[in-house]
Short mmCIF file of N, CA and C in Angstrom, two decimals:
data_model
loop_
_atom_site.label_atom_id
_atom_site.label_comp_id
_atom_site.label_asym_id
_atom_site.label_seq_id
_atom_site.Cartn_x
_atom_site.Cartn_y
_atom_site.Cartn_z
N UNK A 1 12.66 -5.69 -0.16
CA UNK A 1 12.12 -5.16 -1.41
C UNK A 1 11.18 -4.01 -1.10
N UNK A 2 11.02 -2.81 -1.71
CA UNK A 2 10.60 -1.66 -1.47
C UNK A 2 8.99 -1.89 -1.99
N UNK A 3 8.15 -1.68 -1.46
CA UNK A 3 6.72 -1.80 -2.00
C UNK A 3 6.57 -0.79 -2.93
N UNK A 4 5.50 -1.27 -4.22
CA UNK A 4 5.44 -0.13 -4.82
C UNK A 4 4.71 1.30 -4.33
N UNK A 5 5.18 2.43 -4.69
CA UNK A 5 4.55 4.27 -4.69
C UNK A 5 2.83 3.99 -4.87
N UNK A 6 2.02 4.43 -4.39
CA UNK A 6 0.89 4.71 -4.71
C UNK A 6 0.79 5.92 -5.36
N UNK A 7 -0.10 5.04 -6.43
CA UNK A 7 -0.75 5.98 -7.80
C UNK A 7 -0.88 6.97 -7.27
N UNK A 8 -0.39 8.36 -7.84
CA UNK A 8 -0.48 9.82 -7.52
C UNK A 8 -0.56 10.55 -9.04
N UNK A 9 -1.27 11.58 -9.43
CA UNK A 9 -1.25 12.32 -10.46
C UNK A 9 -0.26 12.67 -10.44
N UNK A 10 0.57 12.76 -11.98
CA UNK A 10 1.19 14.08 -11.82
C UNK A 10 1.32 14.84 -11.82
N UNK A 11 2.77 15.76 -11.17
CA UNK A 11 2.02 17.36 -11.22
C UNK A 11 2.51 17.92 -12.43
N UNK A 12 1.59 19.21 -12.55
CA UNK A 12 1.67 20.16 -13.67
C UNK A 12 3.28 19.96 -14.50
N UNK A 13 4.20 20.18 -13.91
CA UNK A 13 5.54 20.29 -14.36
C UNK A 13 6.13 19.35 -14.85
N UNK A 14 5.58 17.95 -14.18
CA UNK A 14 5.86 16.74 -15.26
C UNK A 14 5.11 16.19 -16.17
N UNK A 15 3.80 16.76 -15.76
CA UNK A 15 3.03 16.23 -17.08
C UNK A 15 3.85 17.47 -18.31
N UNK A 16 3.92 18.40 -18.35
CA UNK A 16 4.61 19.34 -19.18
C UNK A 16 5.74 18.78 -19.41
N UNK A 17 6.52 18.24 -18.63
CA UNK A 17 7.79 17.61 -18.98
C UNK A 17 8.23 17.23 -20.51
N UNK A 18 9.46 17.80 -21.18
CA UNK A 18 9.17 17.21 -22.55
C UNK A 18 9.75 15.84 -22.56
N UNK A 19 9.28 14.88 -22.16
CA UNK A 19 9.59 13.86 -22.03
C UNK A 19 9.09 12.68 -23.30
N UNK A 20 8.03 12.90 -23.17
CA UNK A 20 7.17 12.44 -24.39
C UNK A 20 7.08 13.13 -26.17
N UNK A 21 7.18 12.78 -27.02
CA UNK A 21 7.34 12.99 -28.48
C UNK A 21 6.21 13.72 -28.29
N UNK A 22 5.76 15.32 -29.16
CA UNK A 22 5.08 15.82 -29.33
C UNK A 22 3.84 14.81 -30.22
N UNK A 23 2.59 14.85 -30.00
CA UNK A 23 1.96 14.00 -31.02
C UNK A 23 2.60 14.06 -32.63
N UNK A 24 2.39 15.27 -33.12
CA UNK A 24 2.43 15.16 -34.58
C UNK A 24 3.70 14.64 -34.64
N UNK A 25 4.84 14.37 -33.80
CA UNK A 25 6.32 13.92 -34.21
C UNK A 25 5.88 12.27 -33.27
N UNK A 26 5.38 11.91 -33.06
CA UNK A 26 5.18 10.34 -33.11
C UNK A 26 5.09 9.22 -33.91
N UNK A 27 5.85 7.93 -34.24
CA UNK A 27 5.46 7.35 -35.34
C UNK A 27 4.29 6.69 -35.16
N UNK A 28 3.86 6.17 -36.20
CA UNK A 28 2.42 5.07 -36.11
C UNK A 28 2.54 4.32 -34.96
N UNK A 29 1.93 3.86 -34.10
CA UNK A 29 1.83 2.59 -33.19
C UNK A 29 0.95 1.59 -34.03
N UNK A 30 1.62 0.41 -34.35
CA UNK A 30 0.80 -0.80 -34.37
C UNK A 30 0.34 -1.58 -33.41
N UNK A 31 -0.82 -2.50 -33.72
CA UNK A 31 -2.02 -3.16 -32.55
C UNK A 31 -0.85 -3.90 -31.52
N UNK A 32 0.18 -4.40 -31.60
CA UNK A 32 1.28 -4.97 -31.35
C UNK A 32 1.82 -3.90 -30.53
N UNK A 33 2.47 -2.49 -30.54
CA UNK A 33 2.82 -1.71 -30.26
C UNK A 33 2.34 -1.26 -28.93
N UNK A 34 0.84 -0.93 -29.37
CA UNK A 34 0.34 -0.96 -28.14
C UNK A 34 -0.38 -1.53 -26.93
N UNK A 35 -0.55 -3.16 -27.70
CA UNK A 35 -0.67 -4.18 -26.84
C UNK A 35 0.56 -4.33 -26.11
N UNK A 36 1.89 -3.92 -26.25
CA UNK A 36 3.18 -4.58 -25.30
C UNK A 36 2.88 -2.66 -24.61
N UNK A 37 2.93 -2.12 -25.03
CA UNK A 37 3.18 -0.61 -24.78
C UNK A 37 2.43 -0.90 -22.93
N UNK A 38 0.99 -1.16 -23.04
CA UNK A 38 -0.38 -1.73 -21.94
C UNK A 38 0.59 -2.16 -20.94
N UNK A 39 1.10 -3.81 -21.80
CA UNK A 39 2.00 -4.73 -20.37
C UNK A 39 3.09 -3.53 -19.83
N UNK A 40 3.74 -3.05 -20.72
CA UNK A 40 5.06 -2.13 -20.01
C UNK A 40 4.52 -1.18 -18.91
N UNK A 41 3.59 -0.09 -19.35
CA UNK A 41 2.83 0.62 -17.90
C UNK A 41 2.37 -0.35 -17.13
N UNK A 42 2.07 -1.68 -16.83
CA UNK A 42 1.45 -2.43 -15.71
C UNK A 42 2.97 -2.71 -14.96
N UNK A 43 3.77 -3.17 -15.65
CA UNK A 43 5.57 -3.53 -15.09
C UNK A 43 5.50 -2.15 -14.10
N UNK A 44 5.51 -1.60 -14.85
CA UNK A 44 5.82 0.25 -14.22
C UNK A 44 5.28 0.74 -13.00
N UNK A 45 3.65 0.26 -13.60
CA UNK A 45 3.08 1.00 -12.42
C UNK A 45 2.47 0.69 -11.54
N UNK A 46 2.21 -1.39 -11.92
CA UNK A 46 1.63 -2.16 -10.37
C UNK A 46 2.89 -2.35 -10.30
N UNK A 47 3.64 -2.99 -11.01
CA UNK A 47 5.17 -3.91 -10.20
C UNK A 47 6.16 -2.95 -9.55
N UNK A 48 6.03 -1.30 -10.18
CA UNK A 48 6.43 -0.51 -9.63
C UNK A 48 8.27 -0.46 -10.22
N UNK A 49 8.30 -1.60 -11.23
CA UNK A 49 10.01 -1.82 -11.83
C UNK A 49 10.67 -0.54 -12.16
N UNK A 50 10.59 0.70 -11.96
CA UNK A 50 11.38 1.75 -11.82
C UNK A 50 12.35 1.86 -10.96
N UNK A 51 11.68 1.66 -9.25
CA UNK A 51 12.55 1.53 -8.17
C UNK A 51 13.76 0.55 -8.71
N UNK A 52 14.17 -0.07 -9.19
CA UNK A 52 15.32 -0.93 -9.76
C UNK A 52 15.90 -0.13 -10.45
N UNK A 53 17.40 0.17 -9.52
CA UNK A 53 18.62 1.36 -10.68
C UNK A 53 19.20 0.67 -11.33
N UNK A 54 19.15 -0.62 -11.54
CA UNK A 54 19.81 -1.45 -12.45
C UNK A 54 18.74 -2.05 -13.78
N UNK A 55 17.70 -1.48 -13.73
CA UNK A 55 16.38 -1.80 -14.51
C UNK A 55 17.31 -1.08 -15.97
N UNK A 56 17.12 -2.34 -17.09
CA UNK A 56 17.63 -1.56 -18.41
C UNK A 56 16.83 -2.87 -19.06
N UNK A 57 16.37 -2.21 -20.56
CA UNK A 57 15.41 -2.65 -21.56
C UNK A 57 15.71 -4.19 -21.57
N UNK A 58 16.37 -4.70 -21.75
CA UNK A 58 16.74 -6.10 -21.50
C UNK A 58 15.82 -6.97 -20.75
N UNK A 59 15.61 -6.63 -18.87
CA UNK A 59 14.76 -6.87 -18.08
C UNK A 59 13.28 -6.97 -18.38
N UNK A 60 12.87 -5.53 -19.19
CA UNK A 60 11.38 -5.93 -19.17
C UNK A 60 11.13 -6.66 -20.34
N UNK A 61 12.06 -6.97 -21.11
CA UNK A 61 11.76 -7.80 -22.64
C UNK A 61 11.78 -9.17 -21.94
N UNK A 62 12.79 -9.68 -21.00
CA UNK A 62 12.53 -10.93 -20.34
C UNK A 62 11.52 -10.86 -20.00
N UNK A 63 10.98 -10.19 -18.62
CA UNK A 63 9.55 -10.24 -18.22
C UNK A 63 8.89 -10.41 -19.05
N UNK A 64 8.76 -9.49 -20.28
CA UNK A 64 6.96 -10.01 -20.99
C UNK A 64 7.76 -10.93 -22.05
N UNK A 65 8.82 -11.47 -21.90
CA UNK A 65 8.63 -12.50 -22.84
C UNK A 65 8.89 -12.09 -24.62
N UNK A 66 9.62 -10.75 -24.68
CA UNK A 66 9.60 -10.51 -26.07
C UNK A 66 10.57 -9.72 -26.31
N UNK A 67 10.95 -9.45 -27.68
CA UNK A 67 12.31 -9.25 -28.16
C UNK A 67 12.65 -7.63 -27.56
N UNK A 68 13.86 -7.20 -27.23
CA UNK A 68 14.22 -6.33 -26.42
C UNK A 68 14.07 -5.20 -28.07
N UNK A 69 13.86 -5.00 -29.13
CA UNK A 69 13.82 -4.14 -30.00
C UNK A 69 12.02 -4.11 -30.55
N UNK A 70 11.31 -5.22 -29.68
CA UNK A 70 9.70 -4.69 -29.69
C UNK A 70 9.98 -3.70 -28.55
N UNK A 71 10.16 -4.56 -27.28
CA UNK A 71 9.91 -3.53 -26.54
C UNK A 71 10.57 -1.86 -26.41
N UNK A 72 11.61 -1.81 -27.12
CA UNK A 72 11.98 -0.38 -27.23
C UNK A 72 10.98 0.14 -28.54
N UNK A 73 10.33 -0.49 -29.18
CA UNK A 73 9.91 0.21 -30.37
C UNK A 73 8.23 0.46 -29.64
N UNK A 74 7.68 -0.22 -28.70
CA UNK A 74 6.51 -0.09 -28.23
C UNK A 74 6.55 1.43 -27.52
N UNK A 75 7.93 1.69 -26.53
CA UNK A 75 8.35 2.53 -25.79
C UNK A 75 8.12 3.96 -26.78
N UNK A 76 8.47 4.12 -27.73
CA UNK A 76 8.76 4.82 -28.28
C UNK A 76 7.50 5.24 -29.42
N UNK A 77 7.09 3.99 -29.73
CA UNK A 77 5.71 4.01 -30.53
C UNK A 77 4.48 4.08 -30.39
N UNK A 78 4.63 3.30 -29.12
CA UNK A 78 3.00 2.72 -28.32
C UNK A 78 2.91 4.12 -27.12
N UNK A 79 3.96 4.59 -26.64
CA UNK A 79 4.09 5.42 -25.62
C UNK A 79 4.05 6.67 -25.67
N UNK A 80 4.68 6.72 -27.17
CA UNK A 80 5.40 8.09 -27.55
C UNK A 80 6.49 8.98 -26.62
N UNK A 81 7.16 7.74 -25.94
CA UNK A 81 8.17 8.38 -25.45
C UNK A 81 9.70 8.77 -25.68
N UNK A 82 10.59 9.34 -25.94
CA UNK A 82 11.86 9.27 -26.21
C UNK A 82 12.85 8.59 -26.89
N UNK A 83 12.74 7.93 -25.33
CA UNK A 83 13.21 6.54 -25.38
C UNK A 83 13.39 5.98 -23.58
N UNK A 84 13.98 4.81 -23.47
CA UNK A 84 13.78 3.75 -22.21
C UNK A 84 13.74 4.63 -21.08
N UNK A 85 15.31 5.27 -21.14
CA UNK A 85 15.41 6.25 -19.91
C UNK A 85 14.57 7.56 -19.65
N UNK A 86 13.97 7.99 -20.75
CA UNK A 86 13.46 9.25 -20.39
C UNK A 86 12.00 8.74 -19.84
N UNK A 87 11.34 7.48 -20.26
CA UNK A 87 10.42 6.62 -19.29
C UNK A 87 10.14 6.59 -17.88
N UNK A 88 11.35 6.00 -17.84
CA UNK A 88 11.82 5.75 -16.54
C UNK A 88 12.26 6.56 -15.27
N UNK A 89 13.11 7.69 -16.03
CA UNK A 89 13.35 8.45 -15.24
C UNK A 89 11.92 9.69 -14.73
N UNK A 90 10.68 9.59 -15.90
CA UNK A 90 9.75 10.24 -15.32
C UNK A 90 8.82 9.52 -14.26
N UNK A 91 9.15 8.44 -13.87
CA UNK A 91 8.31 7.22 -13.01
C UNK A 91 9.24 7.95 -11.39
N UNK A 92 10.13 7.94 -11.83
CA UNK A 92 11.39 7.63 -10.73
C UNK A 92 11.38 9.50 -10.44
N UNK A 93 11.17 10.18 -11.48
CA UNK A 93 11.17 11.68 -10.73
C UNK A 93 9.76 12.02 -10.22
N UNK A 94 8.82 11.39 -10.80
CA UNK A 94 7.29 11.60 -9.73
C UNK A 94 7.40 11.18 -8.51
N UNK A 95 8.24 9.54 -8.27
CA UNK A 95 8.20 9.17 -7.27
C UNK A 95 8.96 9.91 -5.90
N UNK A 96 10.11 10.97 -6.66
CA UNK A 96 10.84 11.75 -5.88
C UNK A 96 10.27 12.89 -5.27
N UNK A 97 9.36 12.79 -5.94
CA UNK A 97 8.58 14.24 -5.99
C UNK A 97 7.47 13.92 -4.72
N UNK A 98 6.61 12.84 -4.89
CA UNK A 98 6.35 12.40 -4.00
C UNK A 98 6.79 12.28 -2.46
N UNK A 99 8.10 11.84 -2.59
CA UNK A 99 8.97 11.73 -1.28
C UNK A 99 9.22 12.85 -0.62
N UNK A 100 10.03 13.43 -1.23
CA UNK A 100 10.25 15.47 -1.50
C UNK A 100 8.98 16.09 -0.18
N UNK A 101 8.18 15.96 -0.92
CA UNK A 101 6.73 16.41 -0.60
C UNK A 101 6.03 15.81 1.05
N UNK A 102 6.37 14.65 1.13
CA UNK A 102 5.96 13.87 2.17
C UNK A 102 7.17 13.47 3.46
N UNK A 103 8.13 13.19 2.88
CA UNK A 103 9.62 12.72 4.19
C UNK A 103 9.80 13.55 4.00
N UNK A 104 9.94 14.66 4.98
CA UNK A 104 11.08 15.51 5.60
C UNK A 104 12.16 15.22 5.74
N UNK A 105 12.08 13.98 6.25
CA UNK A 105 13.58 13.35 7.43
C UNK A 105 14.35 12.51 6.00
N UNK A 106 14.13 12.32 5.45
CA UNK A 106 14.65 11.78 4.13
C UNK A 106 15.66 12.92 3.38
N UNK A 107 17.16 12.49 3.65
CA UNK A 107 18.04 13.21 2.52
C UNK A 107 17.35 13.29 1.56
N UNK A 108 18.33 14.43 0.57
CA UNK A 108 18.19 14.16 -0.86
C UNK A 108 18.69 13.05 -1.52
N UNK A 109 19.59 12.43 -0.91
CA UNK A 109 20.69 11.30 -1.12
C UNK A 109 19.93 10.19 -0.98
N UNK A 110 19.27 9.94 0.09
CA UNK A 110 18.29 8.82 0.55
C UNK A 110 16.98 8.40 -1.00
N UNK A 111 15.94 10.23 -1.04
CA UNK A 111 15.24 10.09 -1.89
C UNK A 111 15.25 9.77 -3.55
N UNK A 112 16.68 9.98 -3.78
CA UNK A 112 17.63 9.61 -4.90
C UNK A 112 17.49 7.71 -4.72
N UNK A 113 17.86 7.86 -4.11
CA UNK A 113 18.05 5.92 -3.88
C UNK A 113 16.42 5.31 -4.13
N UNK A 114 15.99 5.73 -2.97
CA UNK A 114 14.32 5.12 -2.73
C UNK A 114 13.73 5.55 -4.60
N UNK A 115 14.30 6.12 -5.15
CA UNK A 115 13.40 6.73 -6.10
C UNK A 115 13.91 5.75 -7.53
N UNK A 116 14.86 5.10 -7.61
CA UNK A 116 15.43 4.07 -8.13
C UNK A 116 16.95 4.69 -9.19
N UNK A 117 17.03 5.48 -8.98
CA UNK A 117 18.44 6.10 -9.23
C UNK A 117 19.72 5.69 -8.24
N UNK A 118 20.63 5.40 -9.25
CA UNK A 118 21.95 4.57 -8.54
C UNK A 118 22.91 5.37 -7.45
N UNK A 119 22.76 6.80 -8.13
CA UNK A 119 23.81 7.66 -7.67
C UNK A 119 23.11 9.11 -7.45
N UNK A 120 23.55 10.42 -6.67
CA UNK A 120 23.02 11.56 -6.86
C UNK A 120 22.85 12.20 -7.90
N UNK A 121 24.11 11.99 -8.57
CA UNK A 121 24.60 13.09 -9.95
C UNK A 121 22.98 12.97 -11.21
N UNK A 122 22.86 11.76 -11.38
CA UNK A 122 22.14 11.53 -12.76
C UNK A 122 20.84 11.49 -12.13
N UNK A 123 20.35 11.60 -10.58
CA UNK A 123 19.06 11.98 -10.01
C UNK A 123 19.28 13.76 -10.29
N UNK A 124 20.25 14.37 -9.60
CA UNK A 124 19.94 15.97 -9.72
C UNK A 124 19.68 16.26 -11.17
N UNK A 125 20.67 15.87 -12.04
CA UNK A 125 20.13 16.47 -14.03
C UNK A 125 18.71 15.79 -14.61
N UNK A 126 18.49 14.77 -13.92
CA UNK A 126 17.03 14.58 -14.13
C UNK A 126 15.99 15.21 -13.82
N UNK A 127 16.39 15.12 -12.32
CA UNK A 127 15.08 16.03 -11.64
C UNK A 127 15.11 17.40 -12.29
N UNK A 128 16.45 18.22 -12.49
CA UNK A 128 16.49 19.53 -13.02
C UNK A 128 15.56 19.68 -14.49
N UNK A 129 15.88 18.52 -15.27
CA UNK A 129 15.39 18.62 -16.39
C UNK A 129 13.97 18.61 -16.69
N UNK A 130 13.48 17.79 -15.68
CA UNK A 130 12.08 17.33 -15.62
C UNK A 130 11.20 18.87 -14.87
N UNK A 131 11.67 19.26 -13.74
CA UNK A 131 11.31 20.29 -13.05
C UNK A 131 11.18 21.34 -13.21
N UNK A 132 12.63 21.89 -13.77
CA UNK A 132 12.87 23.07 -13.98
C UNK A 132 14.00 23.16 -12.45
N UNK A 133 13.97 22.78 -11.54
CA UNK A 133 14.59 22.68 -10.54
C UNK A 133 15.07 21.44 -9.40
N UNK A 134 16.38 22.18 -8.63
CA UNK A 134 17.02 21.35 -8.02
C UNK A 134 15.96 20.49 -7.13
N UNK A 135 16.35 18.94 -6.59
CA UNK A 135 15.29 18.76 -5.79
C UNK A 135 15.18 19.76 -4.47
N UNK A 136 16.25 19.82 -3.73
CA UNK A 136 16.62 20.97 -2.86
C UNK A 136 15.46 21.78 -3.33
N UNK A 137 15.32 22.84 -4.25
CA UNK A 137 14.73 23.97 -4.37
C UNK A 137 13.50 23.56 -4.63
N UNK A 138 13.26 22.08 -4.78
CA UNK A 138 11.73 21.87 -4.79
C UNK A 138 11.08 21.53 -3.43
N UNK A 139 12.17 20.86 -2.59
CA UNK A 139 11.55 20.69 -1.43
C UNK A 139 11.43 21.82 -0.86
N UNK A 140 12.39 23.17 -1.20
CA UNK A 140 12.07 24.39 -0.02
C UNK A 140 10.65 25.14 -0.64
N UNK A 141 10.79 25.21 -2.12
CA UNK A 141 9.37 25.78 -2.53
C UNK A 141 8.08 25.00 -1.98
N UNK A 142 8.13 23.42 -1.66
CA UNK A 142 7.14 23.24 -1.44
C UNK A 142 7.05 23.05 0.30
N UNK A 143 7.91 23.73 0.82
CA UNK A 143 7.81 24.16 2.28
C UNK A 143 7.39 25.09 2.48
N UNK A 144 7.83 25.76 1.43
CA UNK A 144 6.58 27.57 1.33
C UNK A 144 5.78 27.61 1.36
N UNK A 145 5.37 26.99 0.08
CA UNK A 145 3.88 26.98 -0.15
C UNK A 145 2.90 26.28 1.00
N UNK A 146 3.74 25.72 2.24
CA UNK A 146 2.71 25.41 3.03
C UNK A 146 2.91 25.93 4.34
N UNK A 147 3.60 26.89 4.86
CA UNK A 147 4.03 27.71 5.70
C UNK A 147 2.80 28.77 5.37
N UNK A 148 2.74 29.08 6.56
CA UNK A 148 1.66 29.80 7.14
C UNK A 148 1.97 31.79 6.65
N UNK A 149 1.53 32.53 5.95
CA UNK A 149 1.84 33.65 6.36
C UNK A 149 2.00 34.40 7.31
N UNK A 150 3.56 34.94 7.71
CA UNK A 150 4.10 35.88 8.95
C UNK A 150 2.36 36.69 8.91
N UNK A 151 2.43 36.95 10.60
CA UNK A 151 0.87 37.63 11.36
C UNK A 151 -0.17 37.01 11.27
N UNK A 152 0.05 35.09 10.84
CA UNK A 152 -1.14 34.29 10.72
C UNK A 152 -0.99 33.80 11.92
N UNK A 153 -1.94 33.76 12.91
CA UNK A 153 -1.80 32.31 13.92
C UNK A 153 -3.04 31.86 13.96
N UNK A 154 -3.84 31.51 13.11
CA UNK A 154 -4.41 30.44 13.17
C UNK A 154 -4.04 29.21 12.54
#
């Protein structure tokens, strides 16, 4: 079993991400809403239940114990997110981003997996969507940005 990612901000490009309902296009959250909304980020982000590519709304309604149409309505109400997958997939593209950034030696294929995505295909249109770019082109930009300028040797 994969331990969970340590808490990392995100960066600029996913917090921008339109992933989340603009406020004024959010519906009401009720006390309910965002009492399950609380348990769902703890699933997420101590238990780390993203890494699971087989994770679908079903699962975390077992876990907390409540009807699989609260918990999509918390998702959506309490969260102001989308919906399940666009959740999820921003847990699972930070965590890539993370990897990206830190394993070198880690395929893209590998960081796709570790990141809780089943397959490459629906990791690359995510990450693209979320990013603005391929992971490829994120790992080489962020090889740039830490490469030394040609006539530096210190």
């Amino acid at each position: 079993r994969m331990q969970p990612a340590p808490s990392v901000p995100m960066t600029a490009e996913l917090a921008a991400a339109p992933t989340a309902l603009p406020e004024a296009d959010r519906p009401l959250a009720t006390a309910e809403d965002a009492q399950l909304a609380a348990a769902i980020l703890r699933l997420i982000e101590v238990d780390a239940v993203y890494l699971d590519p087989e994770l679908k709304v079903a699962d975390l309604a077992r876990r907390l114990d409540r009807p699989e149409h609260r918990v999509s309505r918390a998702i959506t109400h309490g969260l102001g997110e989308r919906n399940f997958n666009r959740l999820v997939n921003r847990y699972r593209i930070r965590h890539a981003c993370q990897l990206l950034d830190q394993a070198e030696s880690l395929s893209v294929l590998d960081i796709s997996l570790a990141s809780g995505f089943a397959s490459i295909g629906p990791f690359n249109r995510a990450f693209k969507e979320a990013t603005g770019l391929t992971p490829s082109a994120y790992r080489r930009r962020e090889e740039q940005a830490t490469a030394l300028p040609l006539g530096d040797a210190s």
